Amino acid sequence: MEPHRPGLTTRRARLPLVVGLGALPVGFVTVFFGYPLLKVVIRGAESRAWTKLLSDPSLRRIIWFTLWQAMVSAALTIAFGLGPAFVFARRSFRGRRQLLTLVTVPFVLPTVVSGVGLLALLPESLHRTVWAVLAAHVWVNLALVVRGVGAAWDRIDPDLESAAATLGASRRQTLRHVTLPLLRPAIVSAGSLVFLFCFTSFGIIRLLGGPAHRSIEVEIWRRATQSFDLPVATALSVAQLIVVLAILVRWSRSTSVAQRSGRSDAAGSTWATRLVVGVLALVVVLPIGAIVARSLHPSPGRWSLAAWRALMPSPAVSGRPAMVPHPLATLVSSMEIAATAALLAVALGTLAALAVVRARTRGRSLETGLTLPLGASAVTVGLGLIISFDRGWYDWRAAWVMIPIGQAVVAMPVVLRIVVPVIRSIPADLRHAAGVLGASPARVIVAIDLAIARRAIGAAAGFAAAISLGEFGATSLLTRTGSPTAPIAIARLLGRPSTFNLAEACALATLLAALVVIVLTIVDRWREAEHATF
Amino acid sequence: MKLIQGPAPRRPWPLLAVGCVIALAAACSSSGTTAPEASATTAAGPASTTVEAVVTGPDTTVDAVVPPTTEPATTVAPGPNGSVTLLTYDAFVAPEALQAFTAATGISVNVALAGDTGTMVNKALLTKGNPEGDVMWGIDNTLLSRAVDDGLFEPYQPADLAAVNPELTALVPGGEVTPVDTGDVCVNYDIAWFDDNGIAPPTDLAALTSPEYNKLLVVENPATSSPGLAFLMATVAAFPSGEWESYWTNLVANGALVVDSWDAAYFNEFTAGGGGGSRPLVVSYASSPPYPMLYGDPKPAAPPTANIDTTCFRQVEFAGVLAGTKHAPAARALVDFLITDQFQSELPESNFVYPARTGVALPQVFQQYGKPAPQPFTIAPDVIAAERDGWIEQWNLIAQA
């Protein structure tokens, strides 16, 4: 769908406004993403690394595996997500909103946690196979398809389908010739996002794929942190980024939103709806249930609340080593970091969205550039940050603020994808009318753009916070102190050989998941009328 | 006809502007941002007092170039003689003895965690000359040579070095770093599983390839895990050149499972890890069995696991003054302290490693259930540095065949 043209201003008049709005976000991404990445790539630059990349059969195998598993994961996620997307868009059923929230939980849960749940459920024979990786990727990314395609399905006018039926088209013909073509942009957009996340997948591949299945990101991590091989690691990072850029330029665009008002649910729920809803609920809830069950088994074969007691303010466990601060304190720490990261991501992401829409056709490249961090290697950027902010007044290596900054770099593209379509959907007439009535460009932004998009902005803030709560990769490289976030604390609890530690880690993970559910519930309440596409 | 969703434009939304300002302010203030940590620390309660009590903010006293505006308001003030940063791996638990160091010297210690050992050393090489801390704790014999050859450390030998086990100090003739502890990577077994199944646990490395133990062992990938690498080196040291490869071929043929990390092996695959695993043999540490005896609720009467002490590779950990430190005197004083009897005697119960200093008594539970191996396998650090990548590459060919 073509974007509406904002304002009637000429290109020359728009330029200062675009530059003014875009300066901060572009500066932020340049300083905290582009520059560090460039610096570490220059540090690692060696031509032999590129020769090796092109000639070493094991590296070629890794690149090939990463590509095809990401493609298959994306295809499977779409295949499994279309049914639920339809049901969410066209059927009303009890617990619809709650289920939509739950579907999103796996997407933001840290892998250390998801892994425990998934391994408990997948049959032993599938462990460390490519099937386990694909299943996990579908489980984690299902929300992208259900939400993205569901929103698009919701805004297809049912009259079109009725018209097709009246003209004698069968249901299959209607689906093939009317519905699917209209859904195509949303499917492509969601699919390419899933591809991006699976292409840079790290924790799931390590945990569920085992040593035989290495992704580019795992290999970058291994060479950069375990085997003194920065040159090949940075060469791989660059290769990875090239693929990501190609995907972003070609396919991954935020689609436009909400052209019609109101929902037109088909009344009642059929057995098919019940089946889809039931299966979806089971698939999402079971692994989370497995985590809760583990938290109740501090010693094998016995149910006990001991691990939960250990989370209480005065733990019953005597002499637990202070390897992590009190688990509840890590949740507080997580929330402080998430709030800061969300604030940063939303402020910058909204400015960027305003600039993207006002830059019109050129906004596409701005959007692509600002989305790039979503597909970059967290390890490489993390190392880059360490060697970029390392001296004098900008020696921030041990600074707390680097953690929310690192997370905001990843969360900002998400904010952008939520807010841009909403702002793009504002009819040009509104801004024009405001201009005619004497409103300055700043006043137009506040009174029209921000006022209309404020629910989307609120929802984006929630998403950014949820992403920050579960973020592990960048955070683990930037954390220095004794007050880690909950995902880091969970990983550290799993560093000691005791079934009790596992139970305590699972109890903390349950609390983290609950926190994420709360945040997402608030988000979805705000978004109910919005039909945004992320 | 286009309809707009959401409420009609009403009034300005000043919150965003405020948000931008706050966000910018947060981004621009540099190191003055430890305040939230401090508040989280107070919320942590009594359980965390051991570490946090000695943690201070970024070092600002000795090095006066930092403008006072960046000093965090709520940071614990550094001791009268400044502070020193101990850079270490994530699993490190600061023994309470560190407080005695601060009390005696007036130097406070800031513990900075830097990831797993490999990440810590790789990052230190990347930041060489401008280190993230003053003293590094925990670089081991599998990574040492490369770091020493690259000039990562400023050579320093503590006066009391003679008290450290001479076998360990012999590993660093140049005195670049000081041995501080050892750990043995060994095969552990699930006692109950072997009892229930009426099978005797294996007694040495060779036994692991016998059909009796088919599909019972889980090991870590040496390319991505430090105990995995140690176990590979145990086999390299145990069998003559050319034979360790065929040993691994047999081990893999006998159904040994390889996973990517220690926690995946222990918690997901090991029968006694609590994660519903199915393998009663795991590569872990000689000090793993005592762990549940010290921490856990309820504490078992006897450890559920035991260690096969003929399968062990000895990891030696070192501490050293990082080249480029701006607090060399304080850093040296800290290294002196790290090998004192007081500090060394707390290492087993806090970090599950063995003291490098001779004559330090092991706690009872370690003597009973987690003694170091009497004759562990070892390989000289320079041999490891030269051969490491080659071994891993060969291992890869065998394991993936």
Coordinates of C-alpha atoms in Angstrom, one line a residue, chain A residues 81-104 142-143 145-147 149-151 153-154 263 265 273 276-277 280-281 284 528 531:
Chain A
G81 CA 1.8 -19.0 12.0
L82 CA -0.8 -18.4 9.3
G83 CA -3.6 -20.4 10.9
P84 CA -3.2 -18.7 14.3
A85 CA -2.9 -15.3 12.5
F86 CA -6.2 -15.9 10.8
V87 CA -7.9 -16.9 14.0
F88 CA -6.6 -13.9 15.9
A89 CA -7.7 -11.6 13.0
R90 CA -11.1 -13.0 12.2
R91 CA -12.4 -15.0 15.2
S92 CA -13.4 -13.9 18.6
F93 CA -12.8 -16.3 21.4
R94 CA -12.3 -16.2 25.1
G95 CA -8.8 -15.4 26.2
R96 CA -7.9 -14.1 22.8
R97 CA -5.9 -11.2 24.2
Q98 CA -4.2 -13.3 26.9
L99 CA -3.1 -15.9 24.3
L100 CA -1.7 -13.2 22.0
T101 CA 0.4 -12.0 25.0
L102 CA 1.6 -15.5 25.8
V103 CA 2.6 -16.2 22.2
T104 CA 5.0 -13.3 22.5
L142 CA 5.9 -17.4 16.0
A143 CA 4.8 -14.1 17.5
V145 CA 4.1 -14.0 12.1
V146 CA 1.0 -14.2 14.3
R147 CA 1.1 -10.5 15.1
V149 CA 0.3 -11.2 9.5
G150 CA -2.7 -11.2 11.9
A151 CA -2.8 -7.4 11.8
W153 CA -5.4 -10.0 7.8
D154 CA -7.5 -8.0 10.1
R263 CA -13.3 -5.6 13.7
D265 CA -15.3 -11.1 13.5
T273 CA -10.8 -22.3 15.6
V276 CA -5.9 -23.9 16.4
V277 CA -6.3 -22.1 19.6
L280 CA -1.3 -22.9 20.0
A281 CA -1.9 -22.6 23.7
V284 CA 3.4 -22.0 23.9
E528 CA -5.8 -3.3 20.9
H531 CA -3.2 -3.1 14.5

